Short mmCIF file of C-alpha atoms in Angstrom, two decimals:
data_model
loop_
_atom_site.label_atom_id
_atom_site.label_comp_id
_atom_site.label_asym_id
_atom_site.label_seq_id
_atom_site.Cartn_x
_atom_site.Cartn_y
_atom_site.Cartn_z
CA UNK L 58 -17.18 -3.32 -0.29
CA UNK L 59 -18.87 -2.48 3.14
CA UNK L 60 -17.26 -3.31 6.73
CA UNK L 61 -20.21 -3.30 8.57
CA UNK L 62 -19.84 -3.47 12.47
CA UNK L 63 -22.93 -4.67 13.93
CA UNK L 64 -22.03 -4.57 17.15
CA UNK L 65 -18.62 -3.69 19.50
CA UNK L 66 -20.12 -6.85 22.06
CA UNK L 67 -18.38 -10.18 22.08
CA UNK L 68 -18.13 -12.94 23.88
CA UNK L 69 -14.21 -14.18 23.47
CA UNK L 70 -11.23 -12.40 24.57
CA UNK L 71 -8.91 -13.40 22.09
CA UNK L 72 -5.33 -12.07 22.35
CA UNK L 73 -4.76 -10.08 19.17
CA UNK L 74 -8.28 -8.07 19.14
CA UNK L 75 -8.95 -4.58 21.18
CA UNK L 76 -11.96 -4.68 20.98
CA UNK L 77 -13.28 -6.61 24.07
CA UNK L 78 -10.66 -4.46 25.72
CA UNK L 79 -10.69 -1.22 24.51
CA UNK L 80 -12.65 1.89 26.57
CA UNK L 81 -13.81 3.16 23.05
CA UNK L 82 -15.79 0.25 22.61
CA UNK L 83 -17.36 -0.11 26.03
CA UNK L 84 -21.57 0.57 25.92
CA UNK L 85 -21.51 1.11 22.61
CA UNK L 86 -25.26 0.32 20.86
CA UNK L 87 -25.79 -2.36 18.80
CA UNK L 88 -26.38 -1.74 14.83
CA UNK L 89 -30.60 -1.44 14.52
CA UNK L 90 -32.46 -2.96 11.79
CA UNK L 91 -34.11 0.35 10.65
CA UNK L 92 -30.87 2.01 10.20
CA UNK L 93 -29.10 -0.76 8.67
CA UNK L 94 -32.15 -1.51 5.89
CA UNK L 95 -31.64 2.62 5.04
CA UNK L 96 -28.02 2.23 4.82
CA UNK L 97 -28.04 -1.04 2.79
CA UNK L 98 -30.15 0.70 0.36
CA UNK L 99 -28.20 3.59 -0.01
CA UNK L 100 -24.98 0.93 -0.25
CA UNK L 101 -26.97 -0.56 -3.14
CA UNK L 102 -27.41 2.54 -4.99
CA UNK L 103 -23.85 3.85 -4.51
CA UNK L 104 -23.00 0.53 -6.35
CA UNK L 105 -21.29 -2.06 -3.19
CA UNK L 106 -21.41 -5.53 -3.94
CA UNK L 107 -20.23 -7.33 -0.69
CA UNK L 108 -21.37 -6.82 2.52
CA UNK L 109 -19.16 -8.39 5.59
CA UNK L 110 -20.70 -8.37 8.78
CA UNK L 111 -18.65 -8.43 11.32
CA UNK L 112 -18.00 -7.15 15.08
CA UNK L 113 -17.27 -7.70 18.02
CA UNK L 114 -19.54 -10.89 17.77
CA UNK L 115 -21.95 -10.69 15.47
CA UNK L 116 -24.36 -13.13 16.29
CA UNK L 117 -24.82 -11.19 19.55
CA UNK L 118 -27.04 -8.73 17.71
CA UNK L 119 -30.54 -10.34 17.92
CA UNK L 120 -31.94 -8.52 14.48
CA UNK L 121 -28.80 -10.08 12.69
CA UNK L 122 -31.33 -12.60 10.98
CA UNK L 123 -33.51 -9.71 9.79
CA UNK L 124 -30.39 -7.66 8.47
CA UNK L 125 -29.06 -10.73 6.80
CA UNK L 126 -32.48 -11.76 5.39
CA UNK L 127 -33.25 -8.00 3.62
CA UNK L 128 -29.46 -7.86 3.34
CA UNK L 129 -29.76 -10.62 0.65
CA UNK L 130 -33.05 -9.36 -0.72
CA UNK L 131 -31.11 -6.94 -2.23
CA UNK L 132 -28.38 -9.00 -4.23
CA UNK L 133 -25.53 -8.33 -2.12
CA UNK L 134 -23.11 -10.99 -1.55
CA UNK L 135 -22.92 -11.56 2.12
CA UNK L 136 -20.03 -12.45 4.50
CA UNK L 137 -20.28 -12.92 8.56
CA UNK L 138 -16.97 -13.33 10.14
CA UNK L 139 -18.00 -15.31 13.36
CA UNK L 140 -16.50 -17.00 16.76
CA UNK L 141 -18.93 -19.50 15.88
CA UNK L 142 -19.58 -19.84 19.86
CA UNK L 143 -23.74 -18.93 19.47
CA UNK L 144 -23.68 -20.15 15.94
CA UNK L 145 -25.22 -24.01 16.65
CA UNK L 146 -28.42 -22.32 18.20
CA UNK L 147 -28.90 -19.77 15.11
CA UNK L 148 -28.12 -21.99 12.62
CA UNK L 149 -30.92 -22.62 11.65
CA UNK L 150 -31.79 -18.81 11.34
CA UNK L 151 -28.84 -18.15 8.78
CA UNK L 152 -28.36 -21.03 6.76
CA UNK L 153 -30.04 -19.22 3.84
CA UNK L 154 -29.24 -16.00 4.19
CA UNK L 155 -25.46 -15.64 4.25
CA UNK L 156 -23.16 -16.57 1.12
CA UNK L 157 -20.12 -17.52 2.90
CA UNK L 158 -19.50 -18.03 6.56
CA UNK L 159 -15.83 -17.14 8.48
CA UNK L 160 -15.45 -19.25 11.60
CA UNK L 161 -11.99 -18.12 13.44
CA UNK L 162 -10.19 -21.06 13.99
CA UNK L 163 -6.80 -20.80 14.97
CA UNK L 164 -5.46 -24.11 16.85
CA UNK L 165 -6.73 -27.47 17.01
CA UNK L 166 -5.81 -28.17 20.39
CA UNK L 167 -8.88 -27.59 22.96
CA UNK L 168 -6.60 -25.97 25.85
CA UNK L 169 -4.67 -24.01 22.84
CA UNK L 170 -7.85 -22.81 22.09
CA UNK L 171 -9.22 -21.50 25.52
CA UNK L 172 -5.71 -19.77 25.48
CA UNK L 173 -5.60 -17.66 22.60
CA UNK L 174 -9.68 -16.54 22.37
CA UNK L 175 -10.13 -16.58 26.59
CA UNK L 176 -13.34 -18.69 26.47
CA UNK L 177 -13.87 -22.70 26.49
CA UNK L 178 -15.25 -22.89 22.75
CA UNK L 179 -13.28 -25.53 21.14
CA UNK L 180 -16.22 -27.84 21.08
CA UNK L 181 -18.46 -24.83 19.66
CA UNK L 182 -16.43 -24.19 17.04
CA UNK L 183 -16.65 -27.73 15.82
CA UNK L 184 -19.89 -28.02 16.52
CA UNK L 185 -20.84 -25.36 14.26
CA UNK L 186 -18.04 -26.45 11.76
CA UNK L 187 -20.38 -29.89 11.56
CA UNK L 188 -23.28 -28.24 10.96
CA UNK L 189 -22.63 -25.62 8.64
CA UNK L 190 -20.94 -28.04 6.44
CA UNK L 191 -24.21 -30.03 7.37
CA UNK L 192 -26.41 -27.54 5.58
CA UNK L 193 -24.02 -26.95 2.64
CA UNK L 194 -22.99 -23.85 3.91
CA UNK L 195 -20.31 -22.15 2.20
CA UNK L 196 -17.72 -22.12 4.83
CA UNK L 197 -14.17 -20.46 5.33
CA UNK L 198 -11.75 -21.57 8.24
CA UNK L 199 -9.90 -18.02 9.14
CA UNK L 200 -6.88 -18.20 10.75
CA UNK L 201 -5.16 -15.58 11.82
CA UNK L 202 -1.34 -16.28 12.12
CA UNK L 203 0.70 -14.95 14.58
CA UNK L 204 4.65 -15.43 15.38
CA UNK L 205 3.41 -17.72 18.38
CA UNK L 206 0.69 -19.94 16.74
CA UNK L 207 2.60 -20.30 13.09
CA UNK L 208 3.69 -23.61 14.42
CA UNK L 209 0.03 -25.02 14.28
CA UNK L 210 -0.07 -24.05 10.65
CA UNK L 211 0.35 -27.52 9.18
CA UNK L 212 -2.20 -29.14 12.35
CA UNK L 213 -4.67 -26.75 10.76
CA UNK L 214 -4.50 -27.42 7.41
CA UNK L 215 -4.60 -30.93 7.86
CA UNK L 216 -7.88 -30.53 10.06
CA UNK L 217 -9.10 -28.32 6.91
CA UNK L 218 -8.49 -30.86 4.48
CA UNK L 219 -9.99 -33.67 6.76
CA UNK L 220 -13.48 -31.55 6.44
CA UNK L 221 -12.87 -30.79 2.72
CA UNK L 222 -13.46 -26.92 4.21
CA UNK L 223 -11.29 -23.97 2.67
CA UNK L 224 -8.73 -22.54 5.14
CA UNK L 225 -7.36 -18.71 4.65
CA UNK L 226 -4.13 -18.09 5.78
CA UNK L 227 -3.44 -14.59 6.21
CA UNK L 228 -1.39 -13.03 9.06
CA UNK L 229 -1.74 -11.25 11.73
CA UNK L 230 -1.50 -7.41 11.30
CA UNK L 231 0.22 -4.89 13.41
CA UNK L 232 -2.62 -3.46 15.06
CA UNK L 233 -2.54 -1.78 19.10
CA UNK L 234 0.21 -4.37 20.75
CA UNK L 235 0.08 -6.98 18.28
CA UNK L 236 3.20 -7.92 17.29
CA UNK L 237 4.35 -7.99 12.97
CA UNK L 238 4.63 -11.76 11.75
CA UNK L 239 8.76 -12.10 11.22
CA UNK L 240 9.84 -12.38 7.83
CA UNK L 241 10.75 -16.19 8.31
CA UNK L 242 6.55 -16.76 9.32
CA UNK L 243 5.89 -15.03 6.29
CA UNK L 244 7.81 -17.43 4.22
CA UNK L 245 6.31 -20.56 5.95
CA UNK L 246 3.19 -19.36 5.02
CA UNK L 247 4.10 -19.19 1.54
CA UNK L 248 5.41 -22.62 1.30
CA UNK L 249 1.35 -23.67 1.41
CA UNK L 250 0.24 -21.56 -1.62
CA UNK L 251 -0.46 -24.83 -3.49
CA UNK L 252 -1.89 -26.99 -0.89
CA UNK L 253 -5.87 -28.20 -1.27
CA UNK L 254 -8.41 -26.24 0.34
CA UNK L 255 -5.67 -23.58 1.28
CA UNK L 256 -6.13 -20.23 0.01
CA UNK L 257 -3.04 -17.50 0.56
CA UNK L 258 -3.19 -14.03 -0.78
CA UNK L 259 0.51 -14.02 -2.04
CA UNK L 260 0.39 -10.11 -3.11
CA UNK L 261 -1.03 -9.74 0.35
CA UNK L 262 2.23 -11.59 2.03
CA UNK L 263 4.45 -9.23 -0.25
CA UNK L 264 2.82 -6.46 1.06
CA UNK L 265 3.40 -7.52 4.68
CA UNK L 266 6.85 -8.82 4.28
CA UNK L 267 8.17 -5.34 2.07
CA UNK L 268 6.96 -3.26 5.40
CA UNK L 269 3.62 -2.06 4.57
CA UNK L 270 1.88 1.10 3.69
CA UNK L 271 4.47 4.00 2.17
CA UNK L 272 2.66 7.25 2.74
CA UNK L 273 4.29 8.77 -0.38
CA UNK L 274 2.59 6.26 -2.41
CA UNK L 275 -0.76 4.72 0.02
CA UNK L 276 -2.40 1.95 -1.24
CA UNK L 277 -5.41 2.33 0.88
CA UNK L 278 -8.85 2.23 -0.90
CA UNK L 279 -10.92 3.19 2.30
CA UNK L 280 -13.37 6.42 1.26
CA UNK L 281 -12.88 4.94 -2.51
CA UNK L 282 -13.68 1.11 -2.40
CA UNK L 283 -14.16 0.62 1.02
CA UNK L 284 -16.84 1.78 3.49
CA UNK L 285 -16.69 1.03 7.43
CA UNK L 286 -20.08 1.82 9.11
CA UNK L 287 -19.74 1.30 13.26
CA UNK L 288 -22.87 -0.35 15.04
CA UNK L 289 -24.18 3.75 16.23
CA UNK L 290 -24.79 4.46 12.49
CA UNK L 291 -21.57 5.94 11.87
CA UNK L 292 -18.68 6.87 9.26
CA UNK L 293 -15.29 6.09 10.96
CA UNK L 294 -12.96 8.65 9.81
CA UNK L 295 -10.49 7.12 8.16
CA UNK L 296 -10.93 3.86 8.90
CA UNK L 297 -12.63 1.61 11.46
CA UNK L 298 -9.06 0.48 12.95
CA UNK L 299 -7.90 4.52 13.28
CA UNK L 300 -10.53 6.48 13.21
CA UNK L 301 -9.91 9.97 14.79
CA UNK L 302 -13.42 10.72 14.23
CA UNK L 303 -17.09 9.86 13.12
CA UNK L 304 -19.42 11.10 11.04
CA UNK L 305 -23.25 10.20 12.15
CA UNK L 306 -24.85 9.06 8.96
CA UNK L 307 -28.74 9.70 9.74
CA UNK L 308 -29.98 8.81 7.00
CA UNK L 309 -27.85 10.52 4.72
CA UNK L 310 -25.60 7.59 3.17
CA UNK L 311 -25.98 8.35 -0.46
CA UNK L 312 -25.99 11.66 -0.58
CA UNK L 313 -23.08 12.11 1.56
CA UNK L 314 -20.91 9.70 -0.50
CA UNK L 315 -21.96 12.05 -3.20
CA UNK L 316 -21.19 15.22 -1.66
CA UNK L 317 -17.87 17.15 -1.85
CA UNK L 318 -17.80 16.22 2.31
CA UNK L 319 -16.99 12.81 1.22
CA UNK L 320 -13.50 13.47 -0.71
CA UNK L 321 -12.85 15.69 1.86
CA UNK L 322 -12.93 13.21 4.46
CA UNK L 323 -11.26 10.38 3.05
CA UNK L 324 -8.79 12.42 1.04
CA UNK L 325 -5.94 11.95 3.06
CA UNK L 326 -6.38 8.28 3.78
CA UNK L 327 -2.94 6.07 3.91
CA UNK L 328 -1.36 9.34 4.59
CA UNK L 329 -1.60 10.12 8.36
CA UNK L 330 1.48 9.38 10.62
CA UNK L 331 -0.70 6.03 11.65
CA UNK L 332 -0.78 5.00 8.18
CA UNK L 333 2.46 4.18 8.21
CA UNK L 334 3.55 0.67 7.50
CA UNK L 335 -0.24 -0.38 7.70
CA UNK L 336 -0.70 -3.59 7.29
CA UNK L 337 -4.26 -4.29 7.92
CA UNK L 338 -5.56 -6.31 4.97
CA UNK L 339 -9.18 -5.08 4.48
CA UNK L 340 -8.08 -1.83 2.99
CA UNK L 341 -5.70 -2.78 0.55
CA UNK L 342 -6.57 -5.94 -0.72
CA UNK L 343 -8.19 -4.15 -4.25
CA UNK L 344 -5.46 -1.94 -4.46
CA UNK L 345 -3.43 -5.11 -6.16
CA UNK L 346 -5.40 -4.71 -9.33
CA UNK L 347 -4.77 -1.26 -10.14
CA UNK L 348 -1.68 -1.57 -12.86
CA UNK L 349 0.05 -4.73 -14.43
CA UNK L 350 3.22 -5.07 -11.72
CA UNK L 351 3.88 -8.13 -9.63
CA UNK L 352 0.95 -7.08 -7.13
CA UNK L 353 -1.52 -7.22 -9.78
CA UNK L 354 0.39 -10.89 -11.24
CA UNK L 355 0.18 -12.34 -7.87
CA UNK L 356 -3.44 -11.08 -7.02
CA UNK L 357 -4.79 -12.83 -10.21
CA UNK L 358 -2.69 -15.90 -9.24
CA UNK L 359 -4.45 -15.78 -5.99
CA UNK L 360 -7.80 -15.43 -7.30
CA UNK L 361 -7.03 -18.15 -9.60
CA UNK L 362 -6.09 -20.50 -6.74
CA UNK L 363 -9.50 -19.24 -4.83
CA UNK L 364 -11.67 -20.28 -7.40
CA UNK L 365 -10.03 -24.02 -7.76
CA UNK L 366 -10.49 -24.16 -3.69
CA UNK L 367 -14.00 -23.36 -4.32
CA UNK L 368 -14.71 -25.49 -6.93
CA UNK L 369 -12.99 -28.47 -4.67
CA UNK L 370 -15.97 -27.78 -2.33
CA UNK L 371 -18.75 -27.98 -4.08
#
């Protein structure tokens, strides 16, 4: 799977990112379509499947269309994780492009909203709920739970199951000043494993509640299953979330994933003093299938779950 940051910009503020806050990110250039289409095909010949597109703010980026449009000439199965704040007036742009849509969606209250994500967007979001559901758009509610907005969890689900739309569940990882979900959240969250049109990854929750990433034994697949590119064509050395340095990829993709450079770089990944008690769920999330222990029991449970939510929506 490919992370791919198409740009640092965004246009919410929300409490629990860095990004919109974060010197690093400041005047940063947005991912171009020329390097992008070179990169995709070199993703498609080192054998990635899914593509999520992500950011900052995605939609922001005015070639997105074009990336998501050669994207999906190329068979990948494509994911944009979105504010869904400029997605009414580009709707029309993606709605055959993209194989399943993230909106962020964390409260259902309007001032609750303005809040948490530092913009007036409720009525964007559903908006763009409407009409993504409108053209049959395979949508995914993400909500991120935190120790302070775990009390909207059963507001949220009810809202999801009002629009027949799939919620995900997963919490909130411990990430800058963010503080961990408490044991007790975790648990709540649990409790709506079977609900319809919820999806919870349960191994994922284990994970999280047991303390995280052990740097004897690292779970992280970044370097191995996962690749992060940043929006200025670049590698981020270990990880997108910790990087202590970036490769430029000019070009290069393939034949740097098949160099000896590549193990080298990635070879200590879940190991660094950072790594410890990770928690940030794009990294491990494959690392649940490698042997038959209650990780890999509760990932096919989960996946199991998935596809009956899916099925519910079609």
């Amino acid at each position: 799977m490919c992370n791919y940051w198409v740009t640092y910009r965004c246009n919410s503020k929300c409490e629990y990112c860095n990004i919109w806050r974060d010197i690093k990110f400041k005047n940063t250039p947005d991912a171009n379509l020329t390097d992008v289409k070179k990169n995709l095909d070199d993703l498609k010949k080192i054998g990635i499947k899914f593509v999520d597109f992500t950011g900052g703010e995605p939609l922001l980026n005015d070639e997105l269309p074009m990336i998501l449009e050669y994207a999906k000439r190329l068979g990948f199965f494509i994911k944009l994780s979105t504010n869904g704040f400029l997605y009414p007036e580009k709707a029309k742009l993606l709605k055959d492009k993209i194989n399943r849509i993230y909106f962020s969606f964390d409260t259902t209250s309007k001032d609750e909203y303005k809040r948490i994500r530092g913009i007036d967007g409720f009525d964007k979001i559903i908006e763009s709920i409407n009409i993504a559901k409108s053209y049959n758009q395979d949508i995914c509610l993400l909500y991120t739970a935190t120790n302070e907005n775990i009390k909207n969890i059963s507001s949220l689900i009810k809202f999801a199951q009002e629009k027949k739309t799939i919620i995900y569940i997963h919490p909130c990882f411990s990430y800058f000043n963010n503080e961990p979900l408490k044991k007790e959240n975790i648990d709540i969250i649990k409790k709506y494993f079977w609900q319809p049109y919820v999806i919870i990854n349960l191994p994922q929750l284990d994970f999280y509640k047991k303390g995280g990433n052990n740097l004897m034994k690292p779970r992280c697949k970044v370097g191995s299953s996962i690749i992060d590119i940043s929006p200025d064509n670049c590698l981020t050395i270990p990880c997108f979330h910790h990087y202590i340095k970036k490769i430029k990829i000019n070009n290069k993709l393939f034949s740097i994933f098949n160099s000896k450079k590549w193990n080298e770089l990635f070879s200590n990944a879940g190991k660094y003093k950072f790594c410890k008690n990770c928690t940030i769920d794009c990294y491990f999330g494959l690392s649940y299938y490698n042997k038959i222990n209650r990780y890999f029991i509760k990932q096919n449970l989960t996946t199991i779950k998935n596809l009956i939510e899916i099925h519910r929506t079609k």
